[in-house]
Coordinates of C-alpha atoms and ligand atoms in Angstrom, one line a residue:
X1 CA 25.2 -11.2 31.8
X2 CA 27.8 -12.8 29.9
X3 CA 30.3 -15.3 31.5
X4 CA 33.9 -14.8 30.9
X5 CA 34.3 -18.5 31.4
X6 CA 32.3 -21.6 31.8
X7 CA 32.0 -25.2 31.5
X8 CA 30.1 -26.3 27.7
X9 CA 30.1 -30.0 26.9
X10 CA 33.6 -31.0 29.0
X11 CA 35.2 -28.3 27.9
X12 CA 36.5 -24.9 29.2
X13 CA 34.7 -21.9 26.9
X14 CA 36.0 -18.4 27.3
X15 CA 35.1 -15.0 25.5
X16 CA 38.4 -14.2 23.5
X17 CA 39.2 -11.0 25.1
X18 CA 41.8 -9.9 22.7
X19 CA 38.9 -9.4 20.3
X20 CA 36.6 -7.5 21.8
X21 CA 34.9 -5.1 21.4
X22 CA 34.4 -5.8 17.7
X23 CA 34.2 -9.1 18.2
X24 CA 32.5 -11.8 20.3
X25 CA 34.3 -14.8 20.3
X26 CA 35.0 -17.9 21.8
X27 CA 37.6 -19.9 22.2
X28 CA 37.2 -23.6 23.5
X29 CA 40.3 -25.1 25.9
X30 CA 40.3 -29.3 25.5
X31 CA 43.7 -29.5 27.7
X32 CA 45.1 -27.3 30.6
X33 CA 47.7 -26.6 27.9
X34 CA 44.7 -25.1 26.1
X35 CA 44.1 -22.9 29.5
X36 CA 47.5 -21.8 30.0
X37 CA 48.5 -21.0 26.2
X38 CA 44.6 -18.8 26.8
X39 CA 46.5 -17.0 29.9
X40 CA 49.4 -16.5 29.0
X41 CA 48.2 -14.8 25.3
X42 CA 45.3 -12.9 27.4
X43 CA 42.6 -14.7 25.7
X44 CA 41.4 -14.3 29.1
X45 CA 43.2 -11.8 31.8
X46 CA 42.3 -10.0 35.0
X47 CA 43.8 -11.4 38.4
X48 CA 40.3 -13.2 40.0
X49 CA 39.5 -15.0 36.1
X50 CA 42.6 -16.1 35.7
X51 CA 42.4 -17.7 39.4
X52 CA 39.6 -19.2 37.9
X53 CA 40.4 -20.0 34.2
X54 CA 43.8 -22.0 36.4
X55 CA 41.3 -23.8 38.5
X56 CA 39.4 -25.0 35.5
X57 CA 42.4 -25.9 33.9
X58 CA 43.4 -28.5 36.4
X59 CA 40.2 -30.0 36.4
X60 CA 40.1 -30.3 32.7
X61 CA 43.3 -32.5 33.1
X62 CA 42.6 -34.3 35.4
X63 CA 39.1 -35.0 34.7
X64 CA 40.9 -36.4 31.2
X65 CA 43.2 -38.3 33.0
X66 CA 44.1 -42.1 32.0
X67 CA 46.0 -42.7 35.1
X68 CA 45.7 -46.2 36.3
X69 CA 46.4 -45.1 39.9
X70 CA 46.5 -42.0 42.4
X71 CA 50.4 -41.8 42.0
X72 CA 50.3 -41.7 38.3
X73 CA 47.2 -39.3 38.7
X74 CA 49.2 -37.3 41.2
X75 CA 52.3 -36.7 38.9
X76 CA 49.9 -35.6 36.4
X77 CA 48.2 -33.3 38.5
X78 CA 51.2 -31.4 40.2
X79 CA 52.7 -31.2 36.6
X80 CA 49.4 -29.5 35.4
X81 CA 49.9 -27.0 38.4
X82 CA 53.1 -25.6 37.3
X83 CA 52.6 -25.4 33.7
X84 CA 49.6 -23.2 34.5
X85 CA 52.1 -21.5 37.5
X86 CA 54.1 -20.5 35.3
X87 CA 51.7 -18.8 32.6
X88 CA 51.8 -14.9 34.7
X89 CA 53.6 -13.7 37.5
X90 CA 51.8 -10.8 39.0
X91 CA 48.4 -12.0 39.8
X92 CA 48.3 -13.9 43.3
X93 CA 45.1 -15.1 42.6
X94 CA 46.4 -17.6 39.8
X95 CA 48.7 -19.0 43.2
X96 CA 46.0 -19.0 45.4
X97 CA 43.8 -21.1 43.4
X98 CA 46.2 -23.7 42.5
X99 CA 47.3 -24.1 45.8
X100 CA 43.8 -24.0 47.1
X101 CA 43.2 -27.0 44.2
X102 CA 46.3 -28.5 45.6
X103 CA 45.0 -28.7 49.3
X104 CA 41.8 -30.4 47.8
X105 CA 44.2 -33.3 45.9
X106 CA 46.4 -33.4 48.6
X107 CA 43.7 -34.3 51.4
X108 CA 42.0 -36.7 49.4
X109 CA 44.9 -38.4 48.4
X110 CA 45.8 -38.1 52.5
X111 CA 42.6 -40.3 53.2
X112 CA 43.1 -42.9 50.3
X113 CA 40.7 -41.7 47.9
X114 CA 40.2 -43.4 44.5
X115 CA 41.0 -42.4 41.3
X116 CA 37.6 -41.1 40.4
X117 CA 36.7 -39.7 43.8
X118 CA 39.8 -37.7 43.5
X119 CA 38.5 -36.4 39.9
X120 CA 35.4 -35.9 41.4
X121 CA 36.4 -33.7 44.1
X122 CA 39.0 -31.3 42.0
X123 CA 35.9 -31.2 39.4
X124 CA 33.6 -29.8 42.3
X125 CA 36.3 -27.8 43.8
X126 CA 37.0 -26.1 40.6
X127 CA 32.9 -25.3 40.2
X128 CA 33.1 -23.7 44.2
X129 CA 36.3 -21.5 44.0
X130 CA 34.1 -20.0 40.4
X131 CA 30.8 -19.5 42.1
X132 CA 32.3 -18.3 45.4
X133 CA 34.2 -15.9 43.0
X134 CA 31.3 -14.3 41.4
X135 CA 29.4 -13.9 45.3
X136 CA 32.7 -12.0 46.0
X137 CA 32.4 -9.8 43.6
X138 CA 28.8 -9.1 44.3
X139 CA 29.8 -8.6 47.7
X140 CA 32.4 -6.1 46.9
X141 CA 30.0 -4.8 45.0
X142 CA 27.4 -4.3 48.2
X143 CA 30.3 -3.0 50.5
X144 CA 31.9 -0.7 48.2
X145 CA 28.8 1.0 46.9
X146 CA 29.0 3.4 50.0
X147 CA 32.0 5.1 49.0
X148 CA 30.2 6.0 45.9
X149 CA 28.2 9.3 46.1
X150 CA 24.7 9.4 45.5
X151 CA 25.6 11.3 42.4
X152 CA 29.3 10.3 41.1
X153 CA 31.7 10.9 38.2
X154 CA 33.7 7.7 39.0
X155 CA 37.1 7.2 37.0
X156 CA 38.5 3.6 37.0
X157 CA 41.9 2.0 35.1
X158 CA 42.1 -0.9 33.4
X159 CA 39.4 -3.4 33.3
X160 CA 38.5 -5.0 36.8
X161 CA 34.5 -5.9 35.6
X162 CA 33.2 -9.1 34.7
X163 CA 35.6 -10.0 31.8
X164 CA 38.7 -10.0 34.7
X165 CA 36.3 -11.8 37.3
X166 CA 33.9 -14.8 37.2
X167 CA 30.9 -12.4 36.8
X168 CA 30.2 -8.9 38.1
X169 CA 33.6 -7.5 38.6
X170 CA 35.2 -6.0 41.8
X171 CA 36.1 -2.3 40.9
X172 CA 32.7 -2.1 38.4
X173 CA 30.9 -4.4 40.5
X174 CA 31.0 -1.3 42.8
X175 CA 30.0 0.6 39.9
X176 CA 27.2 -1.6 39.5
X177 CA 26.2 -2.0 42.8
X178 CA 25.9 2.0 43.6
X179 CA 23.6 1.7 39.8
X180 CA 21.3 -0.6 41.4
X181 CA 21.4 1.4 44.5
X182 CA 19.9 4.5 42.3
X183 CA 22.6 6.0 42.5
X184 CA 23.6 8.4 39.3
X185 CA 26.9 7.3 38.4
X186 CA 29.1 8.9 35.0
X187 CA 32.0 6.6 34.5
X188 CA 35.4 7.6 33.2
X189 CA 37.1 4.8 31.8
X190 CA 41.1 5.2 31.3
X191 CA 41.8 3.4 28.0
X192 CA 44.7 1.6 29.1
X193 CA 47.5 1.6 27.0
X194 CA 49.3 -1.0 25.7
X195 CA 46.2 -3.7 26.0
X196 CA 43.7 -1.0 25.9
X197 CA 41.3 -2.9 28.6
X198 CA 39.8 0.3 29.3
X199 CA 38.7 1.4 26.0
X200 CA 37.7 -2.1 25.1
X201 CA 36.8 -3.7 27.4
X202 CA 35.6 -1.8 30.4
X203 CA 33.7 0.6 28.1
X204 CA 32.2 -2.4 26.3
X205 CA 30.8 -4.0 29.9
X206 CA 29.4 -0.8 30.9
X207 CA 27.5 0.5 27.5
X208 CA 26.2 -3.0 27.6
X209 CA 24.5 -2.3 31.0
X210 CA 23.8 1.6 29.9
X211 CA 26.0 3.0 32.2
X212 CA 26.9 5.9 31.0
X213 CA 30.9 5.9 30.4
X214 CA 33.4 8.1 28.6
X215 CA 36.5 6.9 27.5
X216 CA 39.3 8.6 27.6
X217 CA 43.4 8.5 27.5
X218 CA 45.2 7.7 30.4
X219 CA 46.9 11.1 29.9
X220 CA 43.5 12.7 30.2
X221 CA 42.9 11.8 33.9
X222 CA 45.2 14.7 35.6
X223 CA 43.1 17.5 33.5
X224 CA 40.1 15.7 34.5
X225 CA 40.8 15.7 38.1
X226 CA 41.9 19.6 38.2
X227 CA 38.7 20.3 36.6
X228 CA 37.0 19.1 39.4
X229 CA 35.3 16.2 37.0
X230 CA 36.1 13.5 38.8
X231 CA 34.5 12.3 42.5
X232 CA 36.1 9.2 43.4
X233 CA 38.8 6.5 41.8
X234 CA 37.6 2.7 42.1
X235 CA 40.7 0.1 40.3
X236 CA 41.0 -3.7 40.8
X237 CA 44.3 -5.2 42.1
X238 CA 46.1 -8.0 41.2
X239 CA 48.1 -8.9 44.3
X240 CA 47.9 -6.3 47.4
X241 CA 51.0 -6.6 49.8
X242 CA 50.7 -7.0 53.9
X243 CA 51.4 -3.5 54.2
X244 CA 48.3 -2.6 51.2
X245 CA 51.0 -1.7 48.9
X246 CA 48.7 -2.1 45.5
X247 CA 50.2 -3.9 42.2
X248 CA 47.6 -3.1 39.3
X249 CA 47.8 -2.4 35.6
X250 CA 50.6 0.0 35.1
X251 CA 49.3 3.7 35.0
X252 CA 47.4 2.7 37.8
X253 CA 49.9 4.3 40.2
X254 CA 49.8 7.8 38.4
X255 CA 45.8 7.9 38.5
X256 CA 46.8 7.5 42.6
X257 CA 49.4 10.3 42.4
X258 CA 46.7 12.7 40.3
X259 CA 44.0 11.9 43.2
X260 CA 45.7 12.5 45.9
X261 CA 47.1 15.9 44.2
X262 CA 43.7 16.6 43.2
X263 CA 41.8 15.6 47.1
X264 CA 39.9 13.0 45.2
X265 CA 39.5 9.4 47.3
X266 CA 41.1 6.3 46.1
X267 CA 39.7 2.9 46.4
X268 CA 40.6 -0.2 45.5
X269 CA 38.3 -3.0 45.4
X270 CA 39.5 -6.6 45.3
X271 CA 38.7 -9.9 46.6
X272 CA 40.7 -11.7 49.6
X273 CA 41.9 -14.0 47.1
X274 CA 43.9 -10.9 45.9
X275 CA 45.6 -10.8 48.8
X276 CA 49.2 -11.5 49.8
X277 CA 50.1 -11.7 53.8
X278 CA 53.1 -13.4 52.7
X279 CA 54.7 -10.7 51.0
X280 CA 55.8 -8.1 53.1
X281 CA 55.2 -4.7 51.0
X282 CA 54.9 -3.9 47.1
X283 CA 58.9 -4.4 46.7
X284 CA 58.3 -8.1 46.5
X285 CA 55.5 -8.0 44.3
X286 CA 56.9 -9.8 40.5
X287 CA 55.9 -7.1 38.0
X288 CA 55.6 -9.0 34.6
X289 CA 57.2 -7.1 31.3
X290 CA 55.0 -8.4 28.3
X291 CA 56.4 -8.4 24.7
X292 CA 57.3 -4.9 23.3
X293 CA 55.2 -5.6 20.3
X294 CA 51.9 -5.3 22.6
X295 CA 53.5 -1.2 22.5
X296 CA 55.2 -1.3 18.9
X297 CA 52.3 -2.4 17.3
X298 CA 48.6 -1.5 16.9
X299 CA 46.9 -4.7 15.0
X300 CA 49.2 -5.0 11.8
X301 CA 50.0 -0.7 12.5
X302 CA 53.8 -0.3 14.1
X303 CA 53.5 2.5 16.2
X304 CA 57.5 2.7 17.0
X305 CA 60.2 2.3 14.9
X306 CA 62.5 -0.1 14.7
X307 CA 65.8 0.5 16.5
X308 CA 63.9 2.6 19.6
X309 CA 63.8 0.7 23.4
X310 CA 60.4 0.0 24.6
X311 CA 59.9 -0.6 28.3
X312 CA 56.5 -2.4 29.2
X313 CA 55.6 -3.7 32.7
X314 CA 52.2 -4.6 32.5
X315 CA 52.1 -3.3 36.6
X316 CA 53.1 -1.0 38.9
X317 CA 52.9 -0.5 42.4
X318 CA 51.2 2.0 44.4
X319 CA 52.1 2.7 47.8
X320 CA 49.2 2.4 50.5
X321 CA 50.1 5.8 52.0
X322 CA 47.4 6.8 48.5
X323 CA 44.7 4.3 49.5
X324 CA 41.4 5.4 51.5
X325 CA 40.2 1.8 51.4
X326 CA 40.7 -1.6 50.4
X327 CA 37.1 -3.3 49.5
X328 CA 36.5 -6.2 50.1
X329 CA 33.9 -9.2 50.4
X330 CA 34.0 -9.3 53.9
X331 CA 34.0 -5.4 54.0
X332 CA 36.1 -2.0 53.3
X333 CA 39.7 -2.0 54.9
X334 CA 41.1 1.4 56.0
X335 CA 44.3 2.5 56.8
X336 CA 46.6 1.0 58.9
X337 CA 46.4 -1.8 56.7
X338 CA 48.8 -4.0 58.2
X339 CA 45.9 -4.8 60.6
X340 CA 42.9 -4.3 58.8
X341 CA 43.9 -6.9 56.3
X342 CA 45.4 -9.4 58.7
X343 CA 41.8 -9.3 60.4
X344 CA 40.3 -9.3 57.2
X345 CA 41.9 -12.4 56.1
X346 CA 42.2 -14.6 59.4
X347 CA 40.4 -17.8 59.1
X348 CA 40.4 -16.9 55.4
X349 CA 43.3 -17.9 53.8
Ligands
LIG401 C1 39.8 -7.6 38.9 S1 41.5 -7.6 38.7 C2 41.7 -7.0 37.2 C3 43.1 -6.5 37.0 O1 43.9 -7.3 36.1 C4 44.3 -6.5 35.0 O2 45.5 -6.9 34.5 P1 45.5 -7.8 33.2 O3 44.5 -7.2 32.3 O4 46.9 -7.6 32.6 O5 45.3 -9.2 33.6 C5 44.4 -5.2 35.6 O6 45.5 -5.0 36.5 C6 43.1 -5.1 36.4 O7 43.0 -4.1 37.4

């Protein structure tokens, strides 16, 4: 399978996302600059990747460092931290992984490492939090595969497969985890407007793996549903509140409105890393607006004319009160939530 991201020669190498599916392209980050200016433009995007792309990142500047000593090194790193902090708001895993990078710098500075142990050990953190990334998923994968039915028409939002994970995905390594079950699994793939994740890249994953998938436009799901098409919803998440309030691509809450209307189970499937005890419910969750051209244009197209408002939050929230179950590596969360995931997470976070 191919890796969304990965180590070549020193350097971080990521598929460019933005060009896909026509394209397969690569695009090659020298500098953590390189990494965040790659986040921030969506070169590379879905909450877990970008965890890890932010991981990377600080280990690419600091492997580069020419400090002459741990407090020049440490300046260096904490300043790397928060330029890639500040590259996307909604994602918790892009926060979890710095801080986790920062507990790794901060204890070895704590016990007096060098210079070059302390390189050493944010270079083999960032290589852990990537591979334990991509055993998530294929966890997810094992514990959410029994919500799918032995037969399924699945519908999924967005893009929450290997291109917005280190490998596998969470919401289609579900998908791909009820396939190699045996089970028979039709996919329905919203496109996604603006970014069209669904259409390209989601669709793109899954005809590579001949999975049979049908895209279609995010309008399209409520007729779906009524016509009885559609068996269960599986989305990712890109930060899930203490009370299991849901932030995900925008559109994601009206799939969860047209289920529940239409009796058809909602999951979400995300990794602990996703996960956000310290914010209360979905009120606190930061819901990014990207640039209106990502709406008012189509490649060199325009698709609204000058002079009109355009509104585009790339999230909204759905309320947990529409989610069956919240899976996870360490197994499926159900409702009341503010338990499930506090037990979920203990000793985990
Ligand atoms: C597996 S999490 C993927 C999650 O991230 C996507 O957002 P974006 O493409 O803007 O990074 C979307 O919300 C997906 O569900």
């Amino acid at each position: 399978m191919l890796p969304t991201i990965d180590w070549d020669d020193g350097e971080v190498v990521m598929i460019d996302q933005r060009k896909l599916p026509s394209k397969e392209v690569y695009v090659r980050c020298r500098t953590a600059k390189d990494v965040a200016r790659a986040i921030r433009t969506m070169v590379i995007r879905g909450a877990p990747a970008i965890g890890v792309a932010a991981a990377m990142g600080v280990a690419l500047d600091v492997r580069r460092s020419r400090a002459t000593g741990t407090t020049q090194l440490a300046t260096e790193f904490y300043r790397t931290c928060d330029l890639l902090a500040a590259t996307r708001p909604t994602a918790v895993n892009l926060f979890w992984a710095i801080e986790r990078m920062k507990r790794v710098f901060a204890g070895g500075m704590r016990v007096g490492r060098s210079t070059a142990e302390l390189q050493a050990l944010i270079d083999a953190e960032a290589v852990r939090l990537h591979d334990e990334d991509v055993a998530n998923c294929r966890a997810i994968g094992r514990h959410g595969a029994g919500v799918v039915p032995a037969e399924a028409r699945v519908l999924t939002h967005c893009n929450a497969g290997a291109l917005a994970t280190g490998r596998y995905g969470s919401a289609l390594g579900v998908i791909r985890a009820a396939v190699e079950a045996g089970k028979r699994v039709a996919v329905y793939a919203d496109e996604t407007r603006p970014f069209l994740q669904g259409a390209r890249l989601t669709a793109w994953e899954l005809v590579r793996d001949g999975i049979d998938t049908t895209v279609i436009t995010d309008g399209m799901a409520g007729s779906l549903m009524r016509a009885g098409m559609v068996d269960v919803v599986v989305v990712g998440a890109d930060r899930i509140a203490a009370n299991g309030d849901v932030a995900n691509k925008i559109g994601t809450y009206t799939v969860a409105v047209l289920a529940r209307e239409h009796g058809v189970p909602f999951y979400v499937a995300a990794p602990l890393s996703t996960i956000d005890l310290s914010t209360p419910d979905g009120s606190g969750i930061p819901i990014e607006e990207r640039d209106a051209k990502e709406m008012t244009y189509m490649g060199a197209s325009q698709l609204v004319p000058e002079g009109a408002a355009v509104w585009n939050p790339a999230f909204d929230v759905t309320p947990a009160s529409f989610v069956a179950g919240i899976i996870t590596e360490r197994g499926i969360c159900r409702p009341p939530f503010a338990e499930s995931l506090k037990h979920v997470c203990d000793g985990n976070q």
